[in-house]
Amino acid sequence: MKIKVSRKEHFNAAHRLFNPELSDLENEKIFGKCSNANYHGHNYEVIVSVLGEPDAKTGYVYDMKKLSDLIRDHVLKKFDHKNLNLDTAYFKNLNPTAENIAVVIWNILREKIDQKLELKITLYETERNFVEYPAH
Ligand SMILES: [Zn+2]
């Protein structure tokens, strides 16, 4: 019997979406306001889900306090109140779209969580726009 447990957190961060190989005009055509040269912010909501069998001894799939600490120490401390393009190494050469941010968060947390558990990241960039990784 598998159960999915989730922890929701949020962080504020600035970004600029652009492809350095394109002109400012082309970037604006593709990314609109998100390509503003002087950056802009989002209130991101991140839902980290862990899926697996509850442990026979504890009844937990994953200790939520531990999950909360992991997210705080390895994701929020790196991204909260940061400029994703300038302040983090992850997006020096990677466009900080919601898609790419979700994959980066998944990669950071994947190595911290037992491989027998599945990990899924849901990232809301706005109240209405969100991405899920992996997609299934
Ligand atoms: Zn944006």
PDB file of C-alpha atoms and ligand atoms in Angstrom:
ATOM      1  CA  MET A   1       0.000   0.000   0.000  1.00  0.00           C
ATOM      2  CA  LYS A   2       1.658   3.169  -1.173  1.00  0.00           C
ATOM      3  CA  ILE A   3       0.800   6.573   0.219  1.00  0.00           C
ATOM      4  CA  LYS A   4       1.890  10.012  -0.924  1.00  0.00           C
ATOM      5  CA  VAL A   5       2.806  12.515   1.776  1.00  0.00           C
ATOM      6  CA  SER A   6       3.461  16.149   0.964  1.00  0.00           C
ATOM      7  CA  ARG A   7       4.923  19.245   2.509  1.00  0.00           C
ATOM      8  CA  LYS A   8       4.143  22.712   1.156  1.00  0.00           C
ATOM      9  CA  GLU A   9       6.583  25.599   1.519  1.00  0.00           C
ATOM     10  CA  HIS A  10       7.037  28.931  -0.155  1.00  0.00           C
ATOM     11  CA  PHE A  11       9.827  31.223  -1.195  1.00  0.00           C
ATOM     12  CA  ASN A  12      10.113  34.606  -2.846  1.00  0.00           C
ATOM     13  CA  ALA A  13      12.622  34.960  -5.612  1.00  0.00           C
ATOM     14  CA  ALA A  14      13.471  37.161  -8.571  1.00  0.00           C
ATOM     15  CA  HIS A  15      14.310  35.971 -12.026  1.00  0.00           C
ATOM     16  CA  ARG A  16      14.621  36.915 -15.639  1.00  0.00           C
ATOM     17  CA  LEU A  17      13.714  34.490 -18.404  1.00  0.00           C
ATOM     18  CA  PHE A  18      15.843  34.878 -21.460  1.00  0.00           C
ATOM     19  CA  ASN A  19      17.920  33.029 -23.958  1.00  0.00           C
ATOM     20  CA  PRO A  20      21.299  34.768 -24.329  1.00  0.00           C
ATOM     21  CA  GLU A  21      21.465  33.644 -27.964  1.00  0.00           C
ATOM     22  CA  LEU A  22      18.394  35.708 -28.849  1.00  0.00           C
ATOM     23  CA  SER A  23      18.006  39.479 -29.138  1.00  0.00           C
ATOM     24  CA  ASP A  24      16.184  41.477 -26.447  1.00  0.00           C
ATOM     25  CA  LEU A  25      13.275  41.857 -28.846  1.00  0.00           C
ATOM     26  CA  GLU A  26      13.040  38.115 -29.536  1.00  0.00           C
ATOM     27  CA  ASN A  27      13.307  37.361 -25.838  1.00  0.00           C
ATOM     28  CA  GLU A  28      10.494  39.778 -25.125  1.00  0.00           C
ATOM     29  CA  LYS A  29       8.372  38.131 -27.807  1.00  0.00           C
ATOM     30  CA  ILE A  30       8.858  34.698 -26.241  1.00  0.00           C
ATOM     31  CA  PHE A  31       8.988  35.461 -22.528  1.00  0.00           C
ATOM     32  CA  GLY A  32       6.964  38.696 -22.296  1.00  0.00           C
ATOM     33  CA  LYS A  33       7.132  40.416 -18.904  1.00  0.00           C
ATOM     34  CA  CYS A  34       9.248  37.574 -17.543  1.00  0.00           C
ATOM     35  CA  SER A  35      12.085  38.782 -19.783  1.00  0.00           C
ATOM     36  CA  ASN A  36      12.268  42.216 -18.119  1.00  0.00           C
ATOM     37  CA  ALA A  37      15.999  43.059 -18.119  1.00  0.00           C
ATOM     38  CA  ASN A  38      15.908  44.303 -14.514  1.00  0.00           C
ATOM     39  CA  TYR A  39      14.272  41.136 -13.156  1.00  0.00           C
ATOM     40  CA  HIS A  40      10.982  40.708 -11.289  1.00  0.00           C
ATOM     41  CA  GLY A  41       9.743  38.552  -8.447  1.00  0.00           C
ATOM     42  CA  HIS A  42       7.391  35.663  -7.830  1.00  0.00           C
ATOM     43  CA  ASN A  43       5.924  34.135  -4.701  1.00  0.00           C
ATOM     44  CA  TYR A  44       6.669  30.493  -5.399  1.00  0.00           C
ATOM     45  CA  GLU A  45       4.842  27.669  -3.657  1.00  0.00           C
ATOM     46  CA  VAL A  46       6.647  24.369  -3.694  1.00  0.00           C
ATOM     47  CA  ILE A  47       4.992  21.080  -2.752  1.00  0.00           C
ATOM     48  CA  VAL A  48       7.416  18.253  -2.110  1.00  0.00           C
ATOM     49  CA  SER A  49       5.728  14.845  -2.222  1.00  0.00           C
ATOM     50  CA  VAL A  50       7.209  11.555  -1.119  1.00  0.00           C
ATOM     51  CA  LEU A  51       5.518   8.347  -2.161  1.00  0.00           C
ATOM     52  CA  GLY A  52       6.075   4.934  -0.652  1.00  0.00           C
ATOM     53  CA  GLU A  53       5.039   2.308   1.858  1.00  0.00           C
ATOM     54  CA  PRO A  54       4.509   3.452   5.449  1.00  0.00           C
ATOM     55  CA  ASP A  55       7.297   2.161   7.693  1.00  0.00           C
ATOM     56  CA  ALA A  56       6.157  -0.864   9.761  1.00  0.00           C
ATOM     57  CA  LYS A  57       7.552   0.550  12.989  1.00  0.00           C
ATOM     58  CA  THR A  58       6.572   4.234  12.752  1.00  0.00           C
ATOM     59  CA  GLY A  59       3.606   4.231  10.365  1.00  0.00           C
ATOM     60  CA  TYR A  60       5.338   7.080   8.526  1.00  0.00           C
ATOM     61  CA  VAL A  61       6.164   7.139   4.824  1.00  0.00           C
ATOM     62  CA  TYR A  62       8.513   9.990   5.721  1.00  0.00           C
ATOM     63  CA  ASP A  63       8.978  12.009   8.882  1.00  0.00           C
ATOM     64  CA  MET A  64       7.419  15.385   7.989  1.00  0.00           C
ATOM     65  CA  LYS A  65       9.712  17.251  10.358  1.00  0.00           C
ATOM     66  CA  LYS A  66      12.673  15.772   8.516  1.00  0.00           C
ATOM     67  CA  LEU A  67      11.091  16.672   5.165  1.00  0.00           C
ATOM     68  CA  SER A  68      10.472  20.227   6.333  1.00  0.00           C
ATOM     69  CA  ASP A  69      14.098  20.526   7.536  1.00  0.00           C
ATOM     70  CA  LEU A  70      15.428  19.145   4.248  1.00  0.00           C
ATOM     71  CA  ILE A  71      13.444  21.658   2.197  1.00  0.00           C
ATOM     72  CA  ARG A  72      14.458  24.536   4.461  1.00  0.00           C
ATOM     73  CA  ASP A  73      18.154  23.668   4.516  1.00  0.00           C
ATOM     74  CA  HIS A  74      18.649  22.668   0.896  1.00  0.00           C
ATOM     75  CA  VAL A  75      16.045  24.610  -1.078  1.00  0.00           C
ATOM     76  CA  LEU A  76      14.677  27.627   0.809  1.00  0.00           C
ATOM     77  CA  LYS A  77      18.064  28.762   2.111  1.00  0.00           C
ATOM     78  CA  LYS A  78      19.376  28.732  -1.448  1.00  0.00           C
ATOM     79  CA  PHE A  79      16.387  30.338  -3.198  1.00  0.00           C
ATOM     80  CA  ASP A  80      14.375  32.451  -0.762  1.00  0.00           C
ATOM     81  CA  HIS A  81      14.886  36.209  -1.275  1.00  0.00           C
ATOM     82  CA  LYS A  82      17.436  35.517  -3.983  1.00  0.00           C
ATOM     83  CA  ASN A  83      17.857  36.506  -7.562  1.00  0.00           C
ATOM     84  CA  LEU A  84      17.791  33.060  -9.171  1.00  0.00           C
ATOM     85  CA  ASN A  85      19.864  34.164 -12.192  1.00  0.00           C
ATOM     86  CA  LEU A  86      22.552  36.020 -10.249  1.00  0.00           C
ATOM     87  CA  ASP A  87      22.650  34.562  -6.732  1.00  0.00           C
ATOM     88  CA  THR A  88      22.473  30.836  -7.415  1.00  0.00           C
ATOM     89  CA  ALA A  89      24.894  28.654  -9.354  1.00  0.00           C
ATOM     90  CA  TYR A  90      22.023  26.544 -10.731  1.00  0.00           C
ATOM     91  CA  PHE A  91      20.732  29.159 -13.150  1.00  0.00           C
ATOM     92  CA  LYS A  92      23.949  30.728 -14.387  1.00  0.00           C
ATOM     93  CA  ASN A  93      23.464  28.824 -17.651  1.00  0.00           C
ATOM     94  CA  LEU A  94      19.921  27.540 -17.222  1.00  0.00           C
ATOM     95  CA  ASN A  95      16.791  29.598 -17.837  1.00  0.00           C
ATOM     96  CA  PRO A  96      14.935  29.776 -14.478  1.00  0.00           C
ATOM     97  CA  THR A  97      11.528  28.762 -15.813  1.00  0.00           C
ATOM     98  CA  ALA A  98       9.141  27.019 -13.399  1.00  0.00           C
ATOM     99  CA  GLU A  99       9.979  23.801 -15.275  1.00  0.00           C
ATOM    100  CA  ASN A 100      13.714  24.156 -14.709  1.00  0.00           C
ATOM    101  CA  ILE A 101      13.314  25.285 -11.087  1.00  0.00           C
ATOM    102  CA  ALA A 102      11.209  22.177 -10.360  1.00  0.00           C
ATOM    103  CA  VAL A 103      13.846  19.898 -11.913  1.00  0.00           C
ATOM    104  CA  VAL A 104      16.641  21.614  -9.958  1.00  0.00           C
ATOM    105  CA  ILE A 105      14.715  21.180  -6.688  1.00  0.00           C
ATOM    106  CA  TRP A 106      14.053  17.527  -7.536  1.00  0.00           C
ATOM    107  CA  ASN A 107      17.761  16.948  -8.215  1.00  0.00           C
ATOM    108  CA  ILE A 108      18.764  18.622  -4.941  1.00  0.00           C
ATOM    109  CA  LEU A 109      16.329  16.588  -2.827  1.00  0.00           C
ATOM    110  CA  ARG A 110      16.567  13.282  -4.718  1.00  0.00           C
ATOM    111  CA  GLU A 111      19.975  12.477  -3.273  1.00  0.00           C
ATOM    112  CA  LYS A 112      18.804  13.283   0.272  1.00  0.00           C
ATOM    113  CA  ILE A 113      15.827  10.894   0.277  1.00  0.00           C
ATOM    114  CA  ASP A 114      15.947   7.091   0.323  1.00  0.00           C
ATOM    115  CA  GLN A 115      15.864   5.732  -3.233  1.00  0.00           C
ATOM    116  CA  LYS A 116      13.030   3.326  -2.370  1.00  0.00           C
ATOM    117  CA  LEU A 117      10.743   6.356  -2.016  1.00  0.00           C
ATOM    118  CA  GLU A 118       9.446   8.247  -5.057  1.00  0.00           C
ATOM    119  CA  LEU A 119       9.867  12.001  -5.091  1.00  0.00           C
ATOM    120  CA  LYS A 120       7.665  14.527  -6.845  1.00  0.00           C
ATOM    121  CA  ILE A 121       7.910  18.314  -7.019  1.00  0.00           C
ATOM    122  CA  THR A 122       4.947  20.595  -7.691  1.00  0.00           C
ATOM    123  CA  LEU A 123       5.923  24.212  -8.184  1.00  0.00           C
ATOM    124  CA  TYR A 124       3.479  27.104  -8.380  1.00  0.00           C
ATOM    125  CA  GLU A 125       4.911  30.189 -10.024  1.00  0.00           C
ATOM    126  CA  THR A 126       1.601  32.007  -9.709  1.00  0.00           C
ATOM    127  CA  GLU A 127      -1.674  30.966  -8.128  1.00  0.00           C
ATOM    128  CA  ARG A 128      -2.819  29.639 -11.485  1.00  0.00           C
ATOM    129  CA  ASN A 129       0.357  28.373 -13.125  1.00  0.00           C
ATOM    130  CA  PHE A 130       2.123  25.309 -11.803  1.00  0.00           C
ATOM    131  CA  VAL A 131       4.356  22.507 -13.015  1.00  0.00           C
ATOM    132  CA  GLU A 132       4.913  18.968 -11.788  1.00  0.00           C
ATOM    133  CA  TYR A 133       8.094  16.910 -12.044  1.00  0.00           C
ATOM    134  CA  PRO A 134       8.203  14.066 -12.774  1.00  0.00           C
ATOM    135  CA  ALA A 135       5.088  14.407 -14.895  1.00  0.00           C
ATOM    136  CA  HIS A 136       3.584  10.985 -14.197  1.00  0.00           C
TER     137      HIS A 136
HETATM  138 ZN    ZN B   1       8.576  35.511 -14.053  1.00  0.00          ZN
END
